[in-house]
Amino acid sequence: MKKSPLQIARASYQPKLPAVFKGNVALNEGAATQSVADQDEIKALFPNTYGMPIINFTATETAKSYPAIAVGVILSGGQAPGGHNVISGLFDGLKKLNPNNKLYGFLGGPSGLVEHKYMELTADIVDEYRNTGGFDIIGSGRTKLEEVAQFEEGEKICKKLGIKAIVIIGGDDSNTNACVLAEYYKNKNAGIQVIGCPKTIDGDLKNEMIEASFGFDTACKVYSELIGNIQRDANSAKKYWHFIRLMGRSASHITLECALQSQPNICIISEEVEAKNMTLNDIVDEIIKVIVNRANHGLNFGTILIPEGLIEFIPAMKRLIAELNDLLASNGEFNSLTTDDEKRQYVKAKLTEESRLVYSDLPKGIAKQLTLDRDPHGNVQVSLIETEKMLIEMVAKKLAALKAQGIYKGKFAAIHHFFGYEGRCAAPSNFDTDYCYSLGYTASILIAENKTGYMSSVRNLTESADQWIAGGVPITMMMNMERRHGEMKPVIQKALVRLDGAPFKYFATHRVEWANEDTSYIYPGPIQYYGPSEVCDQPTHTLLLEQGKMI
Ligand code: FBP
């Protein structure tokens, strides 16, 4: 297959590992752990995997030999740059422990385990994918592993292939499922270990022991490059406002990181919107203030970053969506109506006073979208809602009214963008290349040491790779109880943007200056793989600020 010069160069890159992996590794166990909340409930649900200690690896003179084993690996959920390197790190780690070790990949995500679709990952295959973006080596999928019948099917195929451990590379939900699977197999003494690896561009799988999910670094760098390019265009043409929606299903980490990297004129953070109990109109008013002020200084252009999950964080919208979910769940009466107008009137008549007002205020297209698209659980698919277009429409309407009153004298022309898929399979940055390889390598040692119910953990990430600290964290430690589809379930606690955290505080301190000045833009440029370390190896601004470093 023909390859680009960069692909060829990257294929021969040897990822960096924590120094501890240079020689023999000893395993050190800390004190017993607890879940982040709801300790009694989590302990009762995970009697075999609760309370296990945190593990750190240290160097030792003593060499150990390990019997040959087979391991299975699964890529779960949305793509994130670096997934192939978790697999190559796992492969190399296993082969170093015992050259006869085997690695199988389950195809198309967790369903591969249940449906017994797999392939052996040999050196030839793994070599083709080293340091590349994408999940195409074995594919990914969103099947949830949560039913006993699925676990049993998994056990059958593991027994057939002699698989002693499964590595699940996924986000918070997939790792929650990994923990349930680990508990199930341990409880029945199935002899199958389960190890998780923290993946998601959204950056919301992180805590004290998991400093970052992989893929966040690369994806944010790709989006920031694009935002920077747009800002340079905006500053050159001086005639457009660019409304840019950024992926991140729930938390606004991606949007905040991109703002720190590119310094846009406006950036909305969903978590702040929720905390301040803002309405959609409040958000529009905030945007209007900046646009009018810039127009007064002759600046009829700018950039606005909008997090994908915004709608669900606006408290009044959240209540409206909940009402619509109840109202429209298998509602034959509603479904029998034929015109949009009839449907709109029907919905309006059934909503509470508060939600009726919110619904009536929405642009018609968005209001319709809220009553149309339902996922298999009957929920609105908020990611399909084009918030950036909705905001443009609402802002344009208000500006026209202000113009008629003589308050606004500028010109408003807007362009919308949505960045998500552009970054999810990018060639991993040096950071993600090394981090992912280290996560995979770490997983191989946790397996060899007979651990289960652990997540591979590599910490101290703002230092150079040789100083990274590798080990394992019990997944139960990250769990709490949350209401999901009407039932309380044990899940890994999602990390939202903390308004008292250093990244948000930095943003909040600088946003007025970024809003008003026309020269505050930063142009990050494309990811660099070769060159000076300060250009190629910088971790995210979020990570640097969280660890008390300067940006
Ligand atoms: P994961 O949480 O599985 O990593 O996926 C995150 C994400 O990229 C979100 O940012 C986005 O909303 C969603 O996946 C899109 O899903 P899909 O790939 O199904 O279109």
Coordinates of C-alpha atoms and ligand atoms in Angstrom, one line a residue:
M1 CA 0.0 0.0 0.0
K2 CA 1.3 3.5 -0.9
K3 CA 2.3 5.6 2.1
S4 CA 3.0 9.3 2.6
P5 CA 6.5 10.3 3.6
L6 CA 5.2 11.1 7.1
Q7 CA 3.6 7.7 7.4
I8 CA 6.9 6.1 6.5
A9 CA 8.9 8.2 8.9
R10 CA 6.4 7.6 11.8
A11 CA 6.4 3.8 11.2
S12 CA 10.0 3.7 12.4
Y13 CA 9.5 5.9 15.4
Q14 CA 10.2 4.0 18.7
P15 CA 7.8 5.3 21.4
K16 CA 9.3 6.4 24.7
L17 CA 8.5 4.4 27.8
P18 CA 8.8 5.2 31.6
A19 CA 12.4 4.4 32.7
V20 CA 11.1 1.6 35.0
F21 CA 10.5 -0.5 31.9
K22 CA 14.2 -0.5 30.9
G23 CA 14.9 -3.6 33.1
N24 CA 13.1 -6.0 35.4
V25 CA 10.0 -4.7 37.1
A26 CA 8.8 -5.2 40.7
L27 CA 5.2 -4.6 41.7
N28 CA 4.5 -2.5 44.8
E29 CA 1.1 -2.4 46.4
G30 CA -0.3 0.5 48.4
A31 CA -3.0 0.6 51.0
A32 CA -6.6 -0.6 50.4
T33 CA -8.7 1.8 48.4
Q34 CA -12.3 3.0 48.5
S35 CA -14.7 4.1 45.8
V36 CA -15.1 7.9 45.3
A37 CA -18.6 7.8 46.8
D38 CA -21.3 5.3 47.8
Q39 CA -18.8 3.0 49.3
D40 CA -21.3 0.5 50.8
E41 CA -23.3 0.1 47.6
I42 CA -20.2 -0.3 45.4
K43 CA -18.6 -2.7 47.9
A44 CA -21.7 -4.9 47.9
L45 CA -21.9 -4.9 44.1
F46 CA -18.1 -5.7 43.7
P47 CA -17.2 -8.0 46.6
N48 CA -14.3 -9.6 44.7
T49 CA -12.7 -6.5 43.2
Y50 CA -13.5 -3.7 45.8
G51 CA -10.8 -2.2 47.9
M52 CA -7.8 -3.5 46.0
P53 CA -4.6 -1.5 46.4
I54 CA -3.1 1.0 44.0
I55 CA -0.1 -0.6 42.2
N56 CA 3.2 1.1 41.2
F57 CA 6.0 -0.5 39.3
T58 CA 9.6 -0.1 40.4
A59 CA 12.8 -1.3 38.9
T60 CA 14.4 -4.5 40.4
E61 CA 17.6 -6.5 39.8
T62 CA 15.6 -9.7 40.1
A63 CA 14.5 -11.3 36.8
K64 CA 11.3 -13.2 36.8
S65 CA 10.0 -15.7 34.2
Y66 CA 6.4 -15.8 33.1
P67 CA 4.6 -18.7 31.5
A68 CA 3.3 -18.2 27.9
I69 CA -0.3 -16.8 27.8
A70 CA -2.8 -15.5 25.3
V71 CA -4.5 -12.2 25.7
G72 CA -7.5 -10.6 23.9
V73 CA -7.9 -6.9 23.2
I74 CA -11.0 -4.8 22.4
L75 CA -11.4 -1.2 21.1
S76 CA -14.6 0.2 22.5
G77 CA -16.6 3.4 21.6
G78 CA -15.5 6.4 19.6
Q79 CA -12.1 6.5 17.9
A80 CA -9.3 8.4 19.7
P81 CA -5.8 9.0 18.4
G82 CA -3.3 6.4 19.8
G83 CA -5.4 3.3 20.1
H84 CA -3.1 1.4 17.7
N85 CA -0.2 2.3 20.0
V86 CA -2.0 0.8 23.1
I87 CA -2.1 -2.4 21.1
S88 CA 1.5 -2.2 19.9
G89 CA 2.7 -1.4 23.5
L90 CA 0.6 -4.4 24.8
F91 CA 2.0 -6.6 22.0
D92 CA 5.6 -5.6 22.7
G93 CA 5.2 -5.9 26.4
L94 CA 3.7 -9.4 26.1
K95 CA 6.4 -10.6 23.7
K96 CA 9.1 -9.3 26.1
L97 CA 7.6 -11.2 29.0
N98 CA 7.5 -14.4 27.0
P99 CA 8.1 -14.6 23.2
N100 CA 5.5 -17.3 23.0
N101 CA 2.7 -15.0 24.3
K102 CA -0.2 -14.4 21.8
L103 CA -2.4 -11.5 21.3
Y104 CA -5.9 -11.7 19.8
G105 CA -8.0 -8.7 18.7
F106 CA -11.8 -8.9 18.9
L107 CA -13.3 -7.3 15.9
G108 CA -15.7 -4.4 15.7
G109 CA -15.7 -3.6 19.4
P110 CA -17.2 -5.5 22.4
S111 CA -19.6 -7.4 20.0
G112 CA -16.5 -9.2 18.7
L113 CA -16.1 -10.9 22.0
V114 CA -19.8 -11.9 22.2
E115 CA -20.1 -13.0 18.6
H116 CA -16.7 -14.7 18.6
K117 CA -15.2 -12.5 15.8
Y118 CA -11.5 -12.2 16.3
M119 CA -8.1 -12.3 14.6
E120 CA -4.6 -13.1 15.9
L121 CA -2.5 -10.0 15.9
T122 CA 0.9 -11.1 14.6
A123 CA 4.1 -8.9 14.4
D124 CA 3.4 -8.2 10.7
I125 CA 0.0 -6.9 11.4
V126 CA 1.0 -4.8 14.4
D127 CA 3.9 -3.3 12.6
E128 CA 1.6 -1.9 9.9
Y129 CA -0.2 0.1 12.5
R130 CA 2.5 1.4 14.8
N131 CA 2.2 5.2 15.6
T132 CA -0.8 5.6 13.3
G133 CA -4.2 7.1 14.1
G134 CA -7.5 5.3 13.8
F135 CA -9.0 2.1 15.2
D136 CA -9.0 0.2 11.9
I137 CA -6.6 -2.5 13.0
I138 CA -9.5 -4.4 14.6
G139 CA -12.4 -1.8 14.4
S140 CA -14.5 -0.5 17.3
G141 CA -18.1 -0.5 18.3
R142 CA -20.5 0.7 21.0
T143 CA -22.1 -2.6 22.1
K144 CA -22.5 -2.5 25.9
L145 CA -21.1 -5.5 27.7
E146 CA -23.6 -5.7 30.6
E147 CA -25.6 -9.0 30.4
V148 CA -24.6 -12.3 31.8
A149 CA -25.4 -14.0 28.5
Q150 CA -22.7 -11.8 26.9
F151 CA -20.2 -12.6 29.6
E152 CA -20.8 -16.3 29.2
E153 CA -20.3 -16.1 25.4
G154 CA -17.0 -14.2 26.2
E155 CA -15.9 -16.9 28.5
K156 CA -16.6 -19.6 25.8
I157 CA -14.4 -17.9 23.2
C158 CA -11.6 -17.2 25.8
K159 CA -11.6 -20.8 26.8
K160 CA -11.4 -21.9 23.2
L161 CA -8.5 -19.6 22.4
G162 CA -6.8 -20.1 25.8
I163 CA -7.1 -16.4 26.6
K164 CA -6.2 -15.5 30.2
A165 CA -6.9 -11.8 30.0
I166 CA -9.0 -9.3 28.1
V167 CA -7.9 -5.7 27.7
I168 CA -10.7 -3.2 27.1
I169 CA -9.7 0.1 25.6
G170 CA -12.5 2.5 26.2
G171 CA -14.2 5.5 28.0
D172 CA -16.0 5.7 31.3
D173 CA -18.9 3.4 30.3
S174 CA -16.7 0.8 28.7
N175 CA -14.4 0.7 31.7
T176 CA -17.4 0.4 34.0
N177 CA -18.4 -2.6 31.9
A178 CA -14.8 -3.9 32.1
C179 CA -15.1 -3.8 35.9
V180 CA -18.4 -5.6 35.9
L181 CA -16.9 -8.3 33.7
A182 CA -13.8 -8.6 35.9
E183 CA -16.0 -9.0 38.9
Y184 CA -18.2 -11.6 37.2
Y185 CA -15.2 -13.7 36.0
K186 CA -13.5 -13.5 39.4
N187 CA -16.6 -14.4 41.2
K188 CA -17.0 -17.6 39.2
N189 CA -13.3 -18.3 39.2
A190 CA -13.3 -18.3 35.4
G191 CA -9.5 -17.6 35.2
I192 CA -10.0 -14.6 32.9
Q193 CA -8.6 -11.3 34.0
V194 CA -9.9 -7.9 32.7
I195 CA -7.8 -4.8 32.4
G196 CA -9.0 -1.3 31.2
C197 CA -7.2 1.5 29.4
P198 CA -8.5 5.1 29.6
K199 CA -9.6 6.3 26.1
T200 CA -11.7 9.2 24.9
I201 CA -11.0 12.4 23.1
D202 CA -13.6 14.0 25.4
G203 CA -11.1 14.0 28.3
D204 CA -13.8 13.2 30.9
L205 CA -12.2 10.0 32.1
K206 CA -9.7 11.4 34.5
N207 CA -9.2 11.6 38.3
E208 CA -6.4 11.7 40.8
M209 CA -4.8 8.5 39.4
I210 CA -5.7 8.8 35.7
E211 CA -4.3 12.2 34.7
A212 CA -5.7 12.1 31.1
S213 CA -7.5 9.9 28.8
F214 CA -5.6 9.2 25.6
G215 CA -6.6 11.0 22.4
F216 CA -7.6 14.2 24.1
D217 CA -4.1 15.7 23.4
T218 CA -4.1 15.0 19.7
A219 CA -7.7 15.8 19.0
C220 CA -7.5 19.2 20.8
K221 CA -4.3 20.0 18.9
V222 CA -6.0 19.3 15.5
Y223 CA -9.1 21.4 16.4
S224 CA -6.9 24.2 17.8
E225 CA -4.9 24.3 14.5
L226 CA -8.2 24.7 12.6
I227 CA -9.5 27.3 15.0
G228 CA -6.2 29.2 14.6
N229 CA -6.5 29.1 10.9
I230 CA -10.0 30.4 11.0
Q231 CA -9.0 33.2 13.3
R232 CA -6.3 34.2 10.9
D233 CA -8.8 34.3 8.1
A234 CA -11.3 36.2 10.3
N235 CA -8.6 38.7 11.2
S236 CA -7.6 39.1 7.5
A237 CA -11.1 39.4 5.9
K238 CA -12.6 41.2 8.9
K239 CA -16.1 40.3 7.9
Y240 CA -17.3 37.1 9.5
W241 CA -18.3 35.8 12.9
H242 CA -17.4 32.1 13.0
F243 CA -19.5 29.9 15.3
I244 CA -17.5 26.7 16.0
R245 CA -19.1 23.7 17.7
L246 CA -16.6 21.2 19.2
M247 CA -17.1 17.6 20.0
G248 CA -17.4 16.4 23.6
R249 CA -20.7 14.6 24.3
S250 CA -21.0 15.9 27.8
A251 CA -18.0 17.7 29.4
S252 CA -16.5 20.9 27.9
H253 CA -12.9 19.9 28.3
I254 CA -12.2 20.0 24.5
T255 CA -13.7 23.4 24.1
L256 CA -11.8 24.8 27.1
E257 CA -8.5 23.3 26.0
C258 CA -9.0 24.7 22.4
A259 CA -9.8 28.1 24.0
L260 CA -6.6 28.0 26.0
Q261 CA -4.6 27.1 22.9
S262 CA -6.2 29.6 20.5
Q263 CA -7.7 32.5 22.6
P264 CA -11.0 33.0 20.8
N265 CA -13.3 36.0 21.4
I266 CA -16.0 34.0 23.0
C267 CA -16.0 30.5 24.5
I268 CA -19.0 28.9 26.2
I269 CA -18.4 26.3 28.9
S270 CA -21.5 24.1 29.6
E271 CA -20.5 23.5 33.2
E272 CA -20.5 27.3 33.9
V273 CA -23.9 27.7 32.1
E274 CA -25.4 25.1 34.4
A275 CA -23.8 26.5 37.6
K276 CA -25.1 30.0 36.8
N277 CA -28.5 28.6 35.9
M278 CA -28.3 30.4 32.6
T279 CA -31.1 30.2 29.9
L280 CA -30.6 30.1 26.2
N281 CA -31.5 33.8 26.1
D282 CA -28.8 34.6 28.7
I283 CA -26.2 32.9 26.5
V284 CA -27.4 34.8 23.4
D285 CA -27.3 38.1 25.4
E286 CA -23.7 37.4 26.5
I287 CA -22.7 36.8 22.9
I288 CA -24.6 39.9 21.8
K289 CA -22.7 42.0 24.3
V290 CA -19.3 41.0 22.8
I291 CA -20.5 41.4 19.2
V292 CA -21.9 44.9 19.9
N293 CA -18.9 46.0 21.8
R294 CA -16.5 44.8 19.0
A295 CA -18.7 46.5 16.4
N296 CA -18.4 49.8 18.3
H297 CA -14.7 49.5 17.7
G298 CA -15.1 48.6 14.0
L299 CA -14.5 44.9 14.6
N300 CA -17.3 43.0 12.8
F301 CA -15.6 39.6 13.1
G302 CA -14.7 37.1 15.7
T303 CA -14.7 33.5 16.8
I304 CA -17.1 31.7 19.2
L305 CA -16.4 28.2 20.6
I306 CA -19.5 26.1 21.6
P307 CA -19.3 22.7 23.3
E308 CA -21.3 20.0 21.7
G309 CA -23.1 19.0 25.0
L310 CA -24.3 22.6 25.7
I311 CA -28.1 22.0 25.3
E312 CA -28.2 19.4 28.1
F313 CA -26.4 21.7 30.5
I314 CA -28.9 24.6 30.2
P315 CA -31.1 23.9 33.2
A316 CA -34.4 25.0 31.6
M317 CA -33.6 23.0 28.4
K318 CA -32.7 19.9 30.5
R319 CA -36.2 20.1 32.1
L320 CA -37.9 20.6 28.7
I321 CA -36.0 17.6 27.2
A322 CA -37.0 15.5 30.2
E323 CA -40.7 16.5 29.7
L324 CA -40.5 15.8 26.0
N325 CA -39.0 12.4 26.7
D326 CA -41.9 11.4 28.9
L327 CA -44.5 13.0 26.7
L328 CA -43.3 11.5 23.4
A329 CA -42.4 8.0 24.6
S330 CA -44.5 5.8 22.4
N331 CA -47.2 8.5 22.1
G332 CA -49.6 7.2 19.4
E333 CA -51.6 10.4 19.5
F334 CA -48.6 12.6 18.7
N335 CA -47.4 10.1 16.0
S336 CA -50.7 10.2 14.2
L337 CA -50.5 14.0 13.6
T338 CA -49.3 14.8 10.1
T339 CA -48.2 18.5 9.9
D340 CA -45.4 20.1 11.8
D341 CA -47.7 22.8 13.0
E342 CA -50.2 20.3 14.5
K343 CA -47.3 18.6 16.3
R344 CA -46.0 21.9 17.6
Q345 CA -49.4 22.9 18.9
Y346 CA -49.9 19.4 20.5
V347 CA -46.6 19.6 22.3
K348 CA -47.2 23.2 23.5
A349 CA -50.5 22.2 25.0
K350 CA -49.0 19.4 27.0
L351 CA -45.9 21.1 28.4
T352 CA -45.7 22.8 31.8
E353 CA -45.8 26.6 31.7
E354 CA -42.0 27.0 32.0
S355 CA -41.1 24.5 29.3
R356 CA -43.8 25.8 27.0
L357 CA -42.1 29.2 27.1
V358 CA -38.6 27.7 26.4
Y359 CA -40.0 25.6 23.6
S360 CA -41.9 28.5 22.0
D361 CA -38.7 30.6 22.1
L362 CA -36.7 28.0 20.2
P363 CA -36.1 28.4 16.4
K364 CA -38.7 26.2 14.7
G365 CA -36.1 23.8 13.2
I366 CA -34.5 23.1 16.6
A367 CA -37.9 22.7 18.3
K368 CA -38.8 20.1 15.7
Q369 CA -35.5 18.3 16.1
L370 CA -36.3 17.9 19.8
T371 CA -39.5 16.1 19.0
L372 CA -38.0 14.0 16.3
D373 CA -34.7 12.2 16.9
R374 CA -34.9 9.7 19.7
D375 CA -32.2 7.1 20.5
P376 CA -33.2 3.5 21.3
H377 CA -33.8 4.5 24.9
G378 CA -36.3 7.2 23.9
N379 CA -33.9 10.1 24.6
V380 CA -33.3 13.1 22.4
Q381 CA -30.0 12.7 20.5
V382 CA -28.6 16.1 21.5
S383 CA -25.4 15.6 19.5
L384 CA -27.4 15.8 16.3
I385 CA -28.7 19.3 17.3
E386 CA -26.8 21.9 15.5
T387 CA -26.4 24.3 18.4
E388 CA -24.1 26.6 16.4
K389 CA -26.8 27.2 13.8
M390 CA -29.4 27.7 16.4
L391 CA -27.2 30.4 18.1
I392 CA -26.5 32.1 14.9
E393 CA -30.2 32.3 14.2
M394 CA -31.0 33.7 17.6
V395 CA -28.2 36.2 17.7
A396 CA -29.1 37.5 14.2
K397 CA -32.7 38.0 15.3
K398 CA -31.7 40.0 18.4
L399 CA -29.1 42.0 16.5
A400 CA -31.7 43.0 13.9
A401 CA -33.9 44.2 16.7
L402 CA -31.1 46.2 18.2
K403 CA -30.2 47.7 14.8
A404 CA -33.8 48.8 14.4
Q405 CA -33.5 50.6 17.8
G406 CA -30.3 52.2 16.7
I407 CA -28.3 50.4 19.4
Y408 CA -26.3 48.2 17.1
K409 CA -24.6 49.7 14.1
G410 CA -22.4 46.9 12.9
K411 CA -22.7 44.2 10.2
F412 CA -23.3 40.6 11.2
A413 CA -22.4 37.8 8.8
A414 CA -21.9 34.4 10.4
I415 CA -20.4 31.1 9.3
H416 CA -20.9 27.8 11.2
H417 CA -18.4 24.9 11.7
F418 CA -18.5 21.6 13.6
F419 CA -15.2 19.9 14.4
G420 CA -15.2 16.4 15.7
Y421 CA -14.4 13.6 13.3
E422 CA -11.5 15.7 11.9
G423 CA -9.5 15.0 15.0
R424 CA -10.5 11.5 16.2
C425 CA -8.3 9.5 13.9
A426 CA -5.4 12.0 13.4
A427 CA -1.9 10.6 13.6
P428 CA -1.2 10.7 17.3
S429 CA 0.9 13.6 18.7
N430 CA 4.2 12.6 20.2
F431 CA 2.5 12.8 23.6
D432 CA -0.3 10.4 22.7
T433 CA 2.1 8.1 20.8
D434 CA 4.3 7.6 23.9
Y435 CA 1.4 7.7 26.4
C436 CA -0.6 5.1 24.6
Y437 CA 2.4 2.8 24.0
S438 CA 3.1 3.1 27.8
L439 CA -0.5 2.3 28.7
G440 CA -0.4 -0.9 26.6
Y441 CA 2.9 -1.9 28.0
T442 CA 1.7 -1.3 31.5
A443 CA -1.3 -3.5 30.9
S444 CA 0.9 -6.4 29.8
I445 CA 2.6 -6.4 33.2
L446 CA -0.6 -6.1 35.2
I447 CA -1.8 -9.2 33.3
A448 CA 1.4 -11.1 33.9
E449 CA 1.1 -10.3 37.6
N450 CA -2.4 -11.8 37.6
K451 CA -4.3 -8.5 38.3
T452 CA -7.9 -8.0 37.3
G453 CA -10.4 -5.1 37.6
Y454 CA -7.5 -2.6 37.2
M455 CA -7.1 0.3 34.8
S456 CA -3.7 0.8 33.3
S457 CA -2.3 4.0 34.8
V458 CA 0.6 6.2 33.6
R459 CA 1.2 9.4 35.7
N460 CA 3.5 12.4 36.1
L461 CA 2.6 13.2 32.5
T462 CA 3.9 16.8 32.4
E463 CA 7.5 15.5 32.9
S464 CA 9.5 13.7 30.1
A465 CA 8.4 10.1 29.4
D466 CA 11.3 8.5 31.2
Q467 CA 9.9 10.1 34.4
W468 CA 6.4 8.8 34.0
I469 CA 5.1 6.6 36.8
A470 CA 3.4 3.4 35.7
G471 CA 1.1 1.1 37.5
G472 CA -2.6 0.1 38.0
V473 CA -5.6 1.6 39.7
P474 CA -8.6 -0.5 40.8
I475 CA -11.6 0.5 38.7
T476 CA -13.9 0.3 41.7
M477 CA -12.0 3.2 43.2
M478 CA -13.4 5.5 40.5
M479 CA -17.0 4.5 40.9
N480 CA -20.2 6.0 42.3
M481 CA -23.9 5.3 42.0
E482 CA -25.8 7.2 39.3
R483 CA -29.3 7.2 37.9
R484 CA -29.2 5.6 34.4
H485 CA -32.4 4.9 32.5
G486 CA -34.5 5.2 35.7
E487 CA -32.3 2.9 37.8
M488 CA -29.3 3.5 40.2
K489 CA -26.2 1.9 38.7
P490 CA -22.5 1.7 39.6
V491 CA -20.6 3.8 37.1
I492 CA -17.2 5.5 36.8
Q493 CA -17.6 9.1 37.9
K494 CA -17.4 11.4 34.8
A495 CA -15.0 14.3 35.2
L496 CA -16.7 17.5 34.2
V497 CA -14.9 20.8 33.9
R498 CA -14.3 22.1 37.4
L499 CA -15.0 25.8 37.8
D500 CA -12.6 25.9 40.7
G501 CA -9.9 24.2 38.6
A502 CA -6.8 26.0 37.2
P503 CA -7.7 25.6 33.5
F504 CA -11.1 27.3 33.9
K505 CA -9.7 29.9 36.2
Y506 CA -7.0 30.8 33.7
F507 CA -9.7 31.1 31.0
A508 CA -12.0 33.2 33.2
T509 CA -9.2 35.6 34.0
H510 CA -8.4 36.2 30.4
R511 CA -11.7 36.1 28.5
V512 CA -12.5 39.8 28.7
E513 CA -9.2 40.7 27.1
W514 CA -9.7 37.9 24.4
A515 CA -13.3 39.2 23.7
N516 CA -12.3 42.8 23.1
E517 CA -8.9 42.9 21.6
D518 CA -8.5 42.0 17.9
T519 CA -4.9 40.8 18.4
S520 CA -5.3 38.2 21.2
Y521 CA -5.6 35.2 18.8
I522 CA -3.0 32.5 19.0
Y523 CA -2.3 30.4 15.8
P524 CA -1.1 27.0 17.1
G525 CA -0.4 25.6 13.6
P526 CA -0.3 21.8 12.8
I527 CA 1.0 19.1 15.1
Q528 CA 4.7 18.7 14.7
Y529 CA 6.3 15.3 15.1
Y530 CA 10.0 16.2 14.5
G531 CA 11.8 19.3 15.8
P532 CA 12.5 21.1 19.1
S533 CA 10.8 19.6 22.1
E534 CA 9.0 22.8 23.0
V535 CA 7.3 22.6 19.6
C536 CA 6.7 18.8 19.5
D537 CA 6.3 17.4 23.0
Q538 CA 4.1 19.8 24.9
P539 CA 1.2 18.2 26.8
T540 CA -2.2 20.0 26.8
H541 CA -2.6 23.3 28.5
T542 CA -5.2 21.7 30.7
L543 CA -2.7 19.1 32.0
L544 CA 0.0 21.8 32.5
L545 CA -2.3 24.1 34.5
E546 CA -3.8 21.2 36.5
Q547 CA -0.3 20.3 37.5
G548 CA 0.6 23.8 38.5
K549 CA 2.8 24.5 35.5
M550 CA 2.9 27.7 33.4
I551 CA 1.5 27.9 29.9
Ligands
FBP1 P1 -16.2 8.0 23.4 O1 -16.8 8.6 24.6 O2 -16.7 6.7 23.1 O3 -14.7 8.1 23.3 O4 -16.7 8.9 22.1 C1 -16.7 10.3 22.2 C2 -17.3 11.0 21.0 O5 -16.2 11.3 20.1 C3 -18.0 12.3 21.4 O6 -17.1 13.4 21.4 C4 -19.1 12.4 20.4 O7 -20.2 13.0 20.8 C5 -19.4 10.9 20.1 O8 -18.2 10.2 20.3 C6 -19.8 10.7 18.6 O9 -20.3 9.4 18.5 P2 -20.3 8.6 17.2 O10 -18.9 8.1 16.9 O11 -21.2 7.5 17.5 O12 -20.8 9.5 16.1

